[in-house]
Every structure is written in structure tokens, then in C-alpha cells.
Amino acid sequence: MKKDELLKKIEDLSDLEKDQEIIDMIEALPAEQLNNEIIGQLVRAYIKVQNYEKAIEVLKSIEKDEKNTMLWNYRIGYSYCYLDDYEKAEKYFLKAHELEPEDQDIKKFLFYIYMELSKQIKFSEDDLDNQKKALNYALKAKEYITTNDDKIECYSYLAFLYNKFTEYQKAEELLKIVISLGRDDLWIHSELGYCLGELNKLEESLEHYLKVIELEPNNIWALSQIAWTYRCLGKYEEALKENFKALDLGEKSEWVYVEIEYCYKGLNNYDKAIKYYLEANKISKDKNVWLLSELVWLYDGIGKYENGLEYLKKLEKLGRDDSWFNSEYGFCLIGLKKYNEAIEKYKHALEKEKNVKETIHYNCQIGFCYRLLEKYENALKYYLKAQELGKNDEKLNK
């Protein structure tokens, strides 16, 4: 069969999508009838039947003659791309782009490849090397944007990365561009709401969280974020309303109970604050040092020193032994009229404290305990120390 007739038959079969017939026909040809154009058609057919390994094998057979052509690099890059071997695909598409820099299809593949390379990289919060690598691939993808859809996809992903890396201003800028391009879904408003919250733009953040709820009324995460934002704005009643919605939807988490407690504390309702802290503590099973410390502070603050002491002992078992812990322990013991024990705790707090204001306070508390024990010389010693450190008020001078 003459070359022109063969090419015409291949074209007709291709139009009918009979690619396996093309493969069988070309592979049956004697070697003297084969040339690079015919072999190129064989590659094309292998690609269309998704036999990318065979396509690469055939392409390699004509590499010496064709490696500097756009079509050869495009086809081998395409095959590697569909085998998810993006690093090899990148190499060949970059060569194709060098040969034909305005080709839109090549740009589309390079965009896709760099996005996939970025998404493949796993990184932790402190893994700066991989964070940088993921970001650099995404920024390379940005260079090959050809459509608004590409821009929306790339800018959204870059914003996601910047939020992960706590570069919130960069994330905010990109997310707002994406919205201006028409993206208006749950993800974009969630991401921008979070970003603005981290930038302390709370009112603006709230607008986007409320948009999430418009799109998905029972989104528990958004309800919790709205509650957190209201609480940060000092709008405790509004925050409670959203937290209780989350509870009703089944979000009985440590986070929600703590947020409810914060609100009641802000409203000076300490009994209810303690109630919800206790719920949170049930979940943490007496293992959350911060929670236990808050319970101590609340109980001591309302004069329930026996309860405060109970949680101080739990903290002690978990190993807390800093200045705050010892001073709070001392305060609780004063409430229980155990002045000698209180003195020892405040002395221990002094050993660990570097802040002058707190040091003054601890000296005064020790002096106060000694005075109640009628050990006036000892009391005077600590009052004078407080005075030396800068304490000088009417109460001390008396």
C-alpha cells in the first residue's frame, strides 16, 4: 500500500474511532513501509486506546530523529502525564513549550502538571522545605494560566496554601480576587472567613461565615466559627445562640463546651461557666491541663476552695508546677485558712517567677499569711521586699 493511501486509511479509521484496527494494521506492516510519520500515527492510536506505556515505548524508538519536534515532546509528555508521572511529563512539556511557546494546549498541560505536583507534596506545620516546594509548584502553575477557570483554581489553591503557612494577608488578597471572578461557594467563604478571623478582621470574617450558613444552614463548623467570632467581639448572647445550635446538631465537643463557658464567664455567670467546663472536662478525662487550670481559677474566684483544691491536685498529678500553679494553690489554701501551706506554695511561686509585678504580689501574699499567723517580723520582711520592688500604696503602708 502506498504511503498516501495508508495515511488516508488511517485517517478514515481514526474518524470512526477504530484505533485498535489502526494499531493492528501498522504493526503488520513490513519495516520498509514504516517511517516516522506512520509511527507517529501508531503512537496516536496507542494514546487513544490509553495504552500509554506502549505509546512511550514506540516514541522512544524514534527519539533520535524526533526529539526536537513539538509533536514528539507533546505526545510523550501527554503519555507520562496520564501515567501520573508528572516530573517526566514536566520535562517534555517544557521542551514542547520552548518549541511552540504560544500553544494553549501545552500551557494547559503545564498548568495541570504543576498543580498536581504541588498537591502531591505532603507537609507538616514545621516542614518548611516541603511547604516551600508545594508553594513553588503552585506559583509555577500560575505562569501557565490560560482561562478564568484556571485562575480561579490556581488562586484558590495558593490561598489555601498561604492560609496553611499563616500568610493570611496574601491569602486574603487571592481569595477576594477569586470571588471577584465569580466563585461563590461554601469553600471560598469558609476559607476567607477563617483568613479574616486570623487577621482579626472579625466583622468582615463574620459576613463570610454567615454566607456559609446561607448556603448550608446546618454546617456545624461554620456555626462554631460564628459563635467564636461573636464571642471575640464580646457579643456573648449571640455566641451562645450559635453554640447551642451546634449542640442541637450533635456537636458535643470539647471546643463547643469551652466556648459556651467562655460566654457565660463573659456574662459573669460563673455557675453556668463551671457547668460547661465540667462537660468539656468529661470529654478530656482530666487530661487537659488548660481546662483543669480554668476550673481552679473559676472555683477559687467564687470562693469554692475545696473544689479548687480538688482540681489543683489533678493538675499536680499531670506535672504542672509553674508560678501560676503555685500562686493559685497558695490563694486556694488561704481561702481554706491553711496559711503555713499557702506560704510554702507562694515561696515556690517566687522561685519560678520573673515578672516584677507578680513577684510583688507573691511577697505581699506571703506577708499577709504571716500576719494572719501573728508572725509580724516575718510578715514585715516580705512587705518590705514588696516595697523594695516598687509596691507603695496606702494598704501596704498601713
mmCIF file of C-alpha atoms in Angstrom:
data_model
loop_
_atom_site.group_PDB
_atom_site.id
_atom_site.type_symbol
_atom_site.label_atom_id
_atom_site.label_comp_id
_atom_site.label_asym_id
_atom_site.label_seq_id
_atom_site.Cartn_x
_atom_site.Cartn_y
_atom_site.Cartn_z
ATOM 1 C CA MET A 1 0.000 0.000 0.000
ATOM 2 C CA LYS A 2 1.335 3.418 -0.965
ATOM 3 C CA LYS A 3 2.078 5.944 1.763
ATOM 4 C CA ASP A 4 -0.753 8.333 0.781
ATOM 5 C CA GLU A 5 -3.278 5.508 0.641
ATOM 6 C CA LEU A 6 -2.111 4.225 4.015
ATOM 7 C CA LEU A 7 -2.394 7.640 5.649
ATOM 8 C CA LYS A 8 -5.872 8.094 4.159
ATOM 9 C CA LYS A 9 -6.987 4.725 5.539
ATOM 10 C CA ILE A 10 -5.560 5.583 8.962
ATOM 11 C CA GLU A 11 -7.445 8.900 8.901
ATOM 12 C CA ASP A 12 -10.719 7.182 7.966
ATOM 13 C CA LEU A 13 -10.321 4.591 10.711
ATOM 14 C CA SER A 14 -9.453 7.335 13.204
ATOM 15 C CA ASP A 15 -12.638 9.214 12.284
ATOM 16 C CA LEU A 16 -14.558 6.021 13.049
ATOM 17 C CA GLU A 17 -12.590 5.655 16.319
ATOM 18 C CA LYS A 18 -11.270 2.267 15.209
ATOM 19 C CA ASP A 19 -7.931 2.808 16.865
ATOM 20 C CA GLN A 20 -7.162 -0.836 17.591
ATOM 21 C CA GLU A 21 -7.538 -1.566 13.866
ATOM 22 C CA ILE A 22 -5.005 1.180 13.166
ATOM 23 C CA ILE A 23 -2.598 -0.411 15.661
ATOM 24 C CA ASP A 24 -3.047 -3.887 14.165
ATOM 25 C CA MET A 25 -2.626 -2.587 10.622
ATOM 26 C CA ILE A 26 0.534 -0.568 11.269
ATOM 27 C CA GLU A 27 2.178 -3.277 13.362
ATOM 28 C CA ALA A 28 1.556 -5.743 10.498
ATOM 29 C CA LEU A 29 3.429 -3.545 8.019
ATOM 30 C CA PRO A 30 6.893 -4.600 6.851
ATOM 31 C CA ALA A 31 9.735 -2.493 8.210
ATOM 32 C CA GLU A 32 10.452 -0.873 4.844
ATOM 33 C CA GLN A 33 6.959 0.725 4.799
ATOM 34 C CA LEU A 34 7.425 2.342 8.189
ATOM 35 C CA ASN A 35 8.568 5.914 8.601
ATOM 36 C CA ASN A 36 8.357 8.463 11.398
ATOM 37 C CA GLU A 37 5.011 9.815 10.190
ATOM 38 C CA ILE A 38 3.428 6.347 10.180
ATOM 39 C CA ILE A 39 4.992 5.538 13.569
ATOM 40 C CA GLY A 40 3.562 8.832 14.849
ATOM 41 C CA GLN A 41 0.095 7.617 13.838
ATOM 42 C CA LEU A 42 0.750 4.373 15.732
ATOM 43 C CA VAL A 43 1.631 6.417 18.824
ATOM 44 C CA ARG A 44 -1.523 8.474 18.415
ATOM 45 C CA ALA A 45 -3.630 5.285 18.266
ATOM 46 C CA TYR A 46 -1.963 3.839 21.367
ATOM 47 C CA ILE A 47 -2.682 7.083 23.213
ATOM 48 C CA LYS A 48 -6.338 6.980 22.139
ATOM 49 C CA VAL A 49 -6.748 3.422 23.486
ATOM 50 C CA GLN A 50 -4.996 4.614 26.691
ATOM 51 C CA ASN A 51 -2.024 2.277 26.326
ATOM 52 C CA TYR A 52 0.405 4.953 27.407
ATOM 53 C CA GLU A 53 3.282 2.599 28.247
ATOM 54 C CA LYS A 54 3.276 1.263 24.672
ATOM 55 C CA ALA A 55 2.985 4.798 23.276
ATOM 56 C CA ILE A 56 6.134 5.782 25.208
ATOM 57 C CA GLU A 57 7.948 2.656 24.009
ATOM 58 C CA VAL A 58 7.170 3.484 20.363
ATOM 59 C CA LEU A 59 8.071 7.151 20.827
ATOM 60 C CA LYS A 60 11.447 6.158 22.255
ATOM 61 C CA SER A 61 12.137 4.238 19.030
ATOM 62 C CA ILE A 62 12.117 7.491 17.020
ATOM 63 C CA GLU A 63 13.611 9.745 19.710
ATOM 64 C CA LYS A 64 16.868 10.352 17.835
ATOM 65 C CA ASP A 65 15.089 11.888 14.847
ATOM 66 C CA GLU A 66 12.074 13.500 16.557
ATOM 67 C CA LYS A 67 13.219 14.684 19.990
ATOM 68 C CA ASN A 68 13.456 18.306 18.891
ATOM 69 C CA THR A 69 9.931 18.462 17.476
ATOM 70 C CA MET A 70 6.993 19.841 19.396
ATOM 71 C CA LEU A 71 4.712 16.923 18.485
ATOM 72 C CA TRP A 72 7.085 14.224 19.765
ATOM 73 C CA ASN A 73 7.610 16.045 23.081
ATOM 74 C CA TYR A 74 3.880 16.752 23.370
ATOM 75 C CA ARG A 75 2.939 13.092 22.846
ATOM 76 C CA ILE A 76 5.499 11.647 25.249
ATOM 77 C CA GLY A 77 4.671 14.330 27.844
ATOM 78 C CA TYR A 78 0.964 13.556 27.398
ATOM 79 C CA SER A 79 1.615 9.821 27.933
ATOM 80 C CA TYR A 80 3.654 10.387 31.089
ATOM 81 C CA CYS A 81 1.008 12.793 32.382
ATOM 82 C CA TYR A 82 -1.724 10.164 32.056
ATOM 83 C CA LEU A 83 0.517 7.673 33.839
ATOM 84 C CA ASP A 84 0.661 10.232 36.708
ATOM 85 C CA ASP A 85 4.421 10.583 36.235
ATOM 86 C CA TYR A 86 4.286 14.355 36.426
ATOM 87 C CA GLU A 87 8.008 15.002 36.798
ATOM 88 C CA LYS A 88 8.784 13.296 33.473
ATOM 89 C CA ALA A 89 5.741 14.887 31.869
ATOM 90 C CA GLU A 90 7.001 18.298 33.016
ATOM 91 C CA LYS A 91 10.345 17.761 31.270
ATOM 92 C CA TYR A 92 8.790 17.029 27.872
ATOM 93 C CA PHE A 93 6.066 19.648 28.014
ATOM 94 C CA LEU A 94 8.641 22.292 28.910
ATOM 95 C CA LYS A 95 10.572 21.291 25.773
ATOM 96 C CA ALA A 96 7.361 21.443 23.717
ATOM 97 C CA HIS A 97 6.632 24.879 25.195
ATOM 98 C CA GLU A 98 10.133 26.046 24.293
ATOM 99 C CA LEU A 99 9.495 24.978 20.695
ATOM 100 C CA GLU A 100 6.000 26.485 20.488
ATOM 101 C CA PRO A 101 5.574 28.993 23.336
ATOM 102 C CA GLU A 102 2.107 30.187 22.291
ATOM 103 C CA ASP A 103 0.449 26.771 22.095
ATOM 104 C CA GLN A 104 -2.515 26.870 24.504
ATOM 105 C CA ASP A 105 -2.799 23.094 24.930
ATOM 106 C CA ILE A 106 0.816 22.862 26.074
ATOM 107 C CA LYS A 107 0.187 25.641 28.614
ATOM 108 C CA LYS A 108 -2.908 23.819 29.866
ATOM 109 C CA PHE A 109 -0.895 20.649 30.468
ATOM 110 C CA LEU A 110 1.901 22.528 32.234
ATOM 111 C CA PHE A 111 -0.709 24.229 34.429
ATOM 112 C CA TYR A 112 -2.271 20.869 35.297
ATOM 113 C CA ILE A 113 1.114 19.197 35.915
ATOM 114 C CA TYR A 114 2.339 21.888 38.322
ATOM 115 C CA MET A 115 -0.959 21.891 40.216
ATOM 116 C CA GLU A 116 -0.746 18.116 40.619
ATOM 117 C CA LEU A 117 2.925 18.226 41.647
ATOM 118 C CA SER A 118 2.035 20.781 44.309
ATOM 119 C CA LYS A 119 -0.888 18.754 45.637
ATOM 120 C CA GLN A 120 1.224 15.575 45.838
ATOM 121 C CA ILE A 121 3.591 17.111 48.384
ATOM 122 C CA LYS A 122 2.734 16.260 51.974
ATOM 123 C CA PHE A 123 3.931 18.654 54.640
ATOM 124 C CA SER A 124 3.516 19.218 58.346
ATOM 125 C CA GLU A 125 3.257 22.508 60.202
ATOM 126 C CA ASP A 126 7.013 22.717 60.775
ATOM 127 C CA ASP A 127 8.142 21.135 57.481
ATOM 128 C CA LEU A 128 9.324 24.358 55.843
ATOM 129 C CA ASP A 129 11.195 22.659 52.994
ATOM 130 C CA ASN A 130 8.144 20.817 51.683
ATOM 131 C CA GLN A 131 5.921 23.821 52.298
ATOM 132 C CA LYS A 132 8.218 25.863 50.070
ATOM 133 C CA LYS A 133 8.285 23.135 47.420
ATOM 134 C CA ALA A 134 4.465 22.906 47.317
ATOM 135 C CA LEU A 135 4.173 26.679 47.060
ATOM 136 C CA ASN A 136 6.783 26.932 44.301
ATOM 137 C CA TYR A 137 4.965 24.372 42.149
ATOM 138 C CA ALA A 138 1.688 26.259 42.598
ATOM 139 C CA LEU A 139 3.413 29.517 41.628
ATOM 140 C CA LYS A 140 4.787 27.808 38.503
ATOM 141 C CA ALA A 141 1.242 26.730 37.631
ATOM 142 C CA LYS A 142 0.263 30.397 37.860
ATOM 143 C CA GLU A 143 2.666 31.145 34.972
ATOM 144 C CA TYR A 144 0.633 28.916 32.621
ATOM 145 C CA ILE A 145 -2.891 30.142 33.391
ATOM 146 C CA THR A 146 -4.901 30.464 30.176
ATOM 147 C CA THR A 147 -8.508 30.850 31.355
ATOM 148 C CA ASN A 148 -10.501 32.391 34.205
ATOM 149 C CA ASP A 149 -11.290 28.868 35.415
ATOM 150 C CA ASP A 150 -7.561 28.187 35.659
ATOM 151 C CA LYS A 151 -7.065 31.428 37.555
ATOM 152 C CA ILE A 152 -9.871 30.566 39.997
ATOM 153 C CA GLU A 153 -8.430 27.089 40.587
ATOM 154 C CA CYS A 154 -4.840 28.267 40.993
ATOM 155 C CA TYR A 155 -5.571 31.322 43.147
ATOM 156 C CA SER A 156 -7.899 29.261 45.370
ATOM 157 C CA TYR A 157 -5.195 26.674 45.911
ATOM 158 C CA LEU A 158 -2.495 29.278 46.516
ATOM 159 C CA ALA A 159 -4.766 30.947 49.079
ATOM 160 C CA PHE A 160 -5.294 27.568 50.760
ATOM 161 C CA LEU A 161 -1.509 27.140 50.996
ATOM 162 C CA TYR A 162 -0.947 30.669 52.294
ATOM 163 C CA ASN A 163 -3.586 30.071 54.984
ATOM 164 C CA LYS A 164 -1.791 26.853 55.933
ATOM 165 C CA PHE A 165 1.503 28.758 56.176
ATOM 166 C CA THR A 166 -0.165 31.587 58.205
ATOM 167 C CA GLU A 167 0.478 34.147 55.458
ATOM 168 C CA TYR A 168 -3.049 35.437 55.835
ATOM 169 C CA GLN A 169 -2.696 38.773 54.037
ATOM 170 C CA LYS A 170 -1.576 37.040 50.838
ATOM 171 C CA ALA A 171 -4.413 34.542 51.212
ATOM 172 C CA GLU A 172 -6.962 37.323 51.723
ATOM 173 C CA GLU A 173 -5.861 39.131 48.561
ATOM 174 C CA LEU A 174 -6.120 35.992 46.422
ATOM 175 C CA LEU A 175 -9.447 34.856 47.877
ATOM 176 C CA LYS A 176 -11.013 38.237 47.160
ATOM 177 C CA ILE A 177 -9.768 38.073 43.563
ATOM 178 C CA VAL A 178 -11.318 34.597 43.227
ATOM 179 C CA ILE A 179 -14.675 35.891 44.500
ATOM 180 C CA SER A 180 -14.477 38.818 42.054
ATOM 181 C CA LEU A 181 -14.024 36.231 39.269
ATOM 182 C CA GLY A 182 -17.306 34.586 40.220
ATOM 183 C CA ARG A 183 -16.540 31.832 42.723
ATOM 184 C CA ASP A 184 -19.343 31.856 45.281
ATOM 185 C CA ASP A 185 -19.449 28.550 47.115
ATOM 186 C CA LEU A 186 -19.150 27.163 50.615
ATOM 187 C CA TRP A 187 -15.381 26.571 50.416
ATOM 188 C CA ILE A 188 -14.413 30.061 49.317
ATOM 189 C CA HIS A 189 -16.471 31.777 52.024
ATOM 190 C CA SER A 190 -15.232 29.333 54.685
ATOM 191 C CA GLU A 191 -11.611 29.915 53.696
ATOM 192 C CA LEU A 192 -11.960 33.705 53.556
ATOM 193 C CA GLY A 193 -13.906 33.784 56.824
ATOM 194 C CA TYR A 194 -11.110 31.853 58.528
ATOM 195 C CA CYS A 195 -8.407 34.013 56.948
ATOM 196 C CA LEU A 196 -10.060 37.279 58.007
ATOM 197 C CA GLY A 197 -10.583 35.920 61.513
ATOM 198 C CA GLU A 198 -6.860 35.229 61.804
ATOM 199 C CA LEU A 199 -6.214 38.803 60.656
ATOM 200 C CA ASN A 200 -8.573 39.991 63.424
ATOM 201 C CA LYS A 201 -10.976 41.445 60.831
ATOM 202 C CA LEU A 202 -13.812 39.928 62.800
ATOM 203 C CA GLU A 203 -16.818 41.806 61.419
ATOM 204 C CA GLU A 204 -15.773 41.048 57.841
ATOM 205 C CA SER A 205 -14.989 37.451 58.781
ATOM 206 C CA LEU A 206 -18.472 37.096 60.232
ATOM 207 C CA GLU A 207 -20.060 38.160 56.916
ATOM 208 C CA HIS A 208 -18.446 35.240 55.118
ATOM 209 C CA TYR A 209 -19.303 32.702 57.818
ATOM 210 C CA LEU A 210 -22.920 33.847 57.639
ATOM 211 C CA LYS A 211 -22.753 33.342 53.872
ATOM 212 C CA VAL A 212 -21.670 29.733 54.529
ATOM 213 C CA ILE A 213 -24.763 29.244 56.687
ATOM 214 C CA GLU A 214 -26.943 30.657 53.907
ATOM 215 C CA LEU A 215 -25.514 28.003 51.608
ATOM 216 C CA GLU A 216 -25.591 25.198 54.206
ATOM 217 C CA PRO A 217 -27.717 26.021 57.290
ATOM 218 C CA ASN A 218 -26.582 23.003 59.333
ATOM 219 C CA ASN A 219 -22.837 23.446 58.790
ATOM 220 C CA ILE A 220 -21.600 22.759 62.317
ATOM 221 C CA TRP A 221 -18.076 24.043 61.691
ATOM 222 C CA ALA A 222 -19.406 27.381 60.426
ATOM 223 C CA LEU A 223 -21.793 27.682 63.378
ATOM 224 C CA SER A 224 -18.869 27.133 65.747
ATOM 225 C CA GLN A 225 -16.786 29.734 63.904
ATOM 226 C CA ILE A 226 -19.654 32.239 64.009
ATOM 227 C CA ALA A 227 -20.002 31.633 67.740
ATOM 228 C CA TRP A 228 -16.248 32.099 68.246
ATOM 229 C CA THR A 229 -16.331 35.352 66.261
ATOM 230 C CA TYR A 230 -19.290 36.740 68.220
ATOM 231 C CA ARG A 231 -17.535 35.814 71.452
ATOM 232 C CA CYS A 232 -14.339 37.596 70.369
ATOM 233 C CA LEU A 233 -16.485 40.645 69.582
ATOM 234 C CA GLY A 234 -17.928 40.492 73.108
ATOM 235 C CA LYS A 235 -21.391 39.542 71.802
ATOM 236 C CA TYR A 236 -21.873 36.708 74.267
ATOM 237 C CA GLU A 237 -25.620 36.194 73.878
ATOM 238 C CA GLU A 238 -25.286 35.865 70.078
ATOM 239 C CA ALA A 239 -22.362 33.483 70.545
ATOM 240 C CA LEU A 240 -24.358 31.299 72.946
ATOM 241 C CA LYS A 241 -27.216 31.079 70.443
ATOM 242 C CA GLU A 242 -24.899 29.714 67.726
ATOM 243 C CA ASN A 243 -23.122 27.330 70.103
ATOM 244 C CA PHE A 244 -26.406 25.860 71.238
ATOM 245 C CA LYS A 245 -27.415 25.365 67.581
ATOM 246 C CA ALA A 246 -24.193 23.374 67.119
ATOM 247 C CA LEU A 247 -25.002 21.342 70.253
ATOM 248 C CA ASP A 248 -28.509 20.605 68.956
ATOM 249 C CA LEU A 249 -26.976 19.318 65.725
ATOM 250 C CA GLY A 250 -24.865 16.857 67.713
ATOM 251 C CA GLU A 251 -21.592 18.742 68.068
ATOM 252 C CA LYS A 252 -20.971 17.793 71.684
ATOM 253 C CA SER A 253 -17.260 18.518 71.513
ATOM 254 C CA GLU A 254 -14.775 19.898 73.992
ATOM 255 C CA TRP A 255 -14.477 23.023 71.797
ATOM 256 C CA VAL A 256 -18.207 23.869 71.946
ATOM 257 C CA TYR A 257 -18.475 23.355 75.707
ATOM 258 C CA VAL A 258 -15.410 25.544 76.286
ATOM 259 C CA GLU A 259 -16.822 28.264 74.022
ATOM 260 C CA ILE A 260 -20.110 28.198 75.956
ATOM 261 C CA GLU A 261 -18.151 28.502 79.190
ATOM 262 C CA TYR A 262 -16.240 31.493 77.830
ATOM 263 C CA CYS A 263 -19.526 33.222 77.034
ATOM 264 C CA TYR A 264 -21.011 32.606 80.478
ATOM 265 C CA LYS A 265 -17.781 33.790 82.042
ATOM 266 C CA GLY A 266 -18.052 36.941 79.921
ATOM 267 C CA LEU A 267 -21.601 37.376 81.236
ATOM 268 C CA ASN A 268 -20.311 36.884 84.827
ATOM 269 C CA ASN A 269 -22.436 33.766 85.212
ATOM 270 C CA TYR A 270 -19.763 31.604 86.834
ATOM 271 C CA ASP A 271 -22.040 28.774 87.944
ATOM 272 C CA LYS A 272 -23.062 28.075 84.335
ATOM 273 C CA ALA A 273 -19.489 28.606 83.181
ATOM 274 C CA ILE A 274 -18.360 25.859 85.548
ATOM 275 C CA LYS A 275 -21.172 23.568 84.388
ATOM 276 C CA TYR A 276 -19.969 23.639 80.776
ATOM 277 C CA TYR A 277 -16.294 23.424 81.709
ATOM 278 C CA LEU A 278 -17.152 20.261 83.612
ATOM 279 C CA GLU A 279 -18.802 18.896 80.441
ATOM 280 C CA ALA A 280 -15.641 19.670 78.486
ATOM 281 C CA ASN A 281 -13.538 18.066 81.190
ATOM 282 C CA LYS A 282 -15.572 14.847 80.955
ATOM 283 C CA ILE A 283 -14.510 14.613 77.322
ATOM 284 C CA SER A 284 -10.857 15.287 78.108
ATOM 285 C CA LYS A 285 -10.979 12.837 81.071
ATOM 286 C CA ASP A 286 -8.947 15.064 83.413
ATOM 287 C CA LYS A 287 -6.075 15.193 80.903
ATOM 288 C CA ASN A 288 -6.365 18.773 79.628
ATOM 289 C CA VAL A 289 -4.091 20.946 81.779
ATOM 290 C CA TRP A 290 -5.594 24.178 80.487
ATOM 291 C CA LEU A 291 -9.157 23.056 81.258
ATOM 292 C CA LEU A 292 -8.267 21.947 84.766
ATOM 293 C CA SER A 293 -6.476 25.264 85.356
ATOM 294 C CA GLU A 294 -9.570 27.197 84.260
ATOM 295 C CA LEU A 295 -11.723 25.181 86.667
ATOM 296 C CA VAL A 296 -9.328 26.003 89.503
ATOM 297 C CA TRP A 297 -9.483 29.699 88.616
ATOM 298 C CA LEU A 298 -13.285 29.694 88.484
ATOM 299 C CA TYR A 299 -13.794 27.777 91.719
ATOM 300 C CA ASP A 300 -11.280 29.924 93.592
ATOM 301 C CA GLY A 301 -12.855 33.043 92.111
ATOM 302 C CA ILE A 302 -16.262 32.236 93.614
ATOM 303 C CA GLY A 303 -14.822 31.040 96.906
ATOM 304 C CA LYS A 304 -15.360 27.298 96.391
ATOM 305 C CA TYR A 305 -11.885 26.442 97.626
ATOM 306 C CA GLU A 306 -12.486 22.753 98.309
ATOM 307 C CA ASN A 307 -13.481 22.299 94.669
ATOM 308 C CA GLY A 308 -10.497 24.364 93.585
ATOM 309 C CA LEU A 309 -8.186 22.166 95.649
ATOM 310 C CA GLU A 310 -9.603 19.036 94.014
ATOM 311 C CA TYR A 311 -8.577 20.239 90.569
ATOM 312 C CA LEU A 312 -5.238 21.594 91.782
ATOM 313 C CA LYS A 313 -4.365 18.064 92.909
ATOM 314 C CA LYS A 314 -5.314 16.729 89.449
ATOM 315 C CA LEU A 315 -3.043 19.335 87.871
ATOM 316 C CA GLU A 316 -0.271 18.340 90.250
ATOM 317 C CA LYS A 317 -0.530 14.725 89.074
ATOM 318 C CA LEU A 318 -0.184 15.936 85.471
ATOM 319 C CA GLY A 319 3.022 17.733 86.401
ATOM 320 C CA ARG A 320 2.036 21.396 86.400
ATOM 321 C CA ASP A 321 4.447 23.233 88.696
ATOM 322 C CA ASP A 322 4.887 26.765 87.343
ATOM 323 C CA SER A 323 4.497 30.084 89.149
ATOM 324 C CA TRP A 324 0.785 30.424 88.296
ATOM 325 C CA PHE A 325 0.002 26.949 89.604
ATOM 326 C CA ASN A 326 1.804 27.558 92.897
ATOM 327 C CA SER A 327 0.330 31.022 93.415
ATOM 328 C CA GLU A 328 -3.197 29.749 92.677
ATOM 329 C CA TYR A 329 -2.565 26.859 95.055
ATOM 330 C CA GLY A 330 -1.479 29.391 97.662
ATOM 331 C CA PHE A 331 -4.593 31.504 97.098
ATOM 332 C CA CYS A 332 -6.807 28.427 97.491
ATOM 333 C CA LEU A 333 -5.042 27.434 100.725
ATOM 334 C CA ILE A 334 -5.528 30.945 102.116
ATOM 335 C CA GLY A 335 -9.243 30.515 101.431
ATOM 336 C CA LEU A 336 -9.095 27.274 103.393
ATOM 337 C CA LYS A 337 -7.161 29.071 106.177
ATOM 338 C CA LYS A 338 -4.140 26.824 105.708
ATOM 339 C CA TYR A 339 -1.672 29.686 105.960
ATOM 340 C CA ASN A 340 1.562 27.762 106.524
ATOM 341 C CA GLU A 341 0.929 25.606 103.458
ATOM 342 C CA ALA A 342 -0.036 28.706 101.483
ATOM 343 C CA ILE A 343 3.293 30.349 102.388
ATOM 344 C CA GLU A 344 5.227 27.383 101.019
ATOM 345 C CA LYS A 345 3.324 27.498 97.747
ATOM 346 C CA TYR A 346 3.898 31.246 97.332
ATOM 347 C CA LYS A 347 7.601 30.807 98.086
ATOM 348 C CA HIS A 348 7.727 28.153 95.391
ATOM 349 C CA ALA A 349 5.957 30.542 93.008
ATOM 350 C CA LEU A 350 8.587 33.207 93.784
ATOM 351 C CA GLU A 351 11.374 30.815 92.784
ATOM 352 C CA LYS A 352 9.782 30.409 89.335
ATOM 353 C CA GLU A 353 8.540 33.961 88.653
ATOM 354 C CA LYS A 354 10.490 36.610 86.757
ATOM 355 C CA ASN A 355 7.752 39.194 86.283
ATOM 356 C CA VAL A 356 8.250 42.004 88.836
ATOM 357 C CA LYS A 357 4.548 42.748 89.214
ATOM 358 C CA GLU A 358 3.775 39.138 90.082
ATOM 359 C CA THR A 359 6.797 38.953 92.395
ATOM 360 C CA ILE A 360 5.479 41.962 94.330
ATOM 361 C CA HIS A 361 2.085 40.274 94.598
ATOM 362 C CA TYR A 362 3.557 36.998 95.889
ATOM 363 C CA ASN A 363 5.628 38.803 98.531
ATOM 364 C CA CYS A 364 2.524 40.633 99.701
ATOM 365 C CA GLN A 365 0.577 37.372 99.911
ATOM 366 C CA ILE A 366 3.322 35.749 101.989
ATOM 367 C CA GLY A 367 3.371 38.794 104.246
ATOM 368 C CA PHE A 368 -0.411 38.581 104.553
ATOM 369 C CA CYS A 369 -0.221 34.911 105.626
ATOM 370 C CA TYR A 370 2.458 35.614 108.219
ATOM 371 C CA ARG A 371 0.378 38.497 109.602
ATOM 372 C CA LEU A 372 -2.645 36.203 109.977
ATOM 373 C CA LEU A 373 -0.361 33.761 111.808
ATOM 374 C CA GLU A 374 0.726 36.711 114.030
ATOM 375 C CA LYS A 375 4.337 36.300 112.880
ATOM 376 C CA TYR A 376 4.789 40.008 112.395
ATOM 377 C CA GLU A 377 8.563 40.108 111.916
ATOM 378 C CA ASN A 378 8.300 37.577 109.095
ATOM 379 C CA ALA A 379 5.373 39.498 107.633
ATOM 380 C CA LEU A 380 7.345 42.743 107.731
ATOM 381 C CA LYS A 381 10.258 41.134 105.897
ATOM 382 C CA TYR A 382 8.072 40.256 102.891
ATOM 383 C CA TYR A 383 6.140 43.537 102.912
ATOM 384 C CA LEU A 384 9.440 45.430 102.858
ATOM 385 C CA LYS A 385 10.609 43.255 99.969
ATOM 386 C CA ALA A 386 7.462 44.148 98.060
ATOM 387 C CA GLN A 387 8.097 47.815 98.822
ATOM 388 C CA GLU A 388 11.693 47.500 97.629
ATOM 389 C CA LEU A 389 10.427 46.061 94.345
ATOM 390 C CA GLY A 390 8.153 49.047 93.812
ATOM 391 C CA LYS A 391 5.000 48.434 95.829
ATOM 392 C CA ASN A 392 3.979 51.689 97.536
ATOM 393 C CA ASP A 393 0.313 52.094 98.321
ATOM 394 C CA GLU A 394 -1.792 53.024 101.305
ATOM 395 C CA LYS A 395 -2.764 49.449 102.093
ATOM 396 C CA LEU A 396 0.847 48.279 102.338
ATOM 397 C CA ASN A 397 1.993 51.257 104.416
ATOM 398 C CA LYS A 398 -0.684 50.516 106.993
#
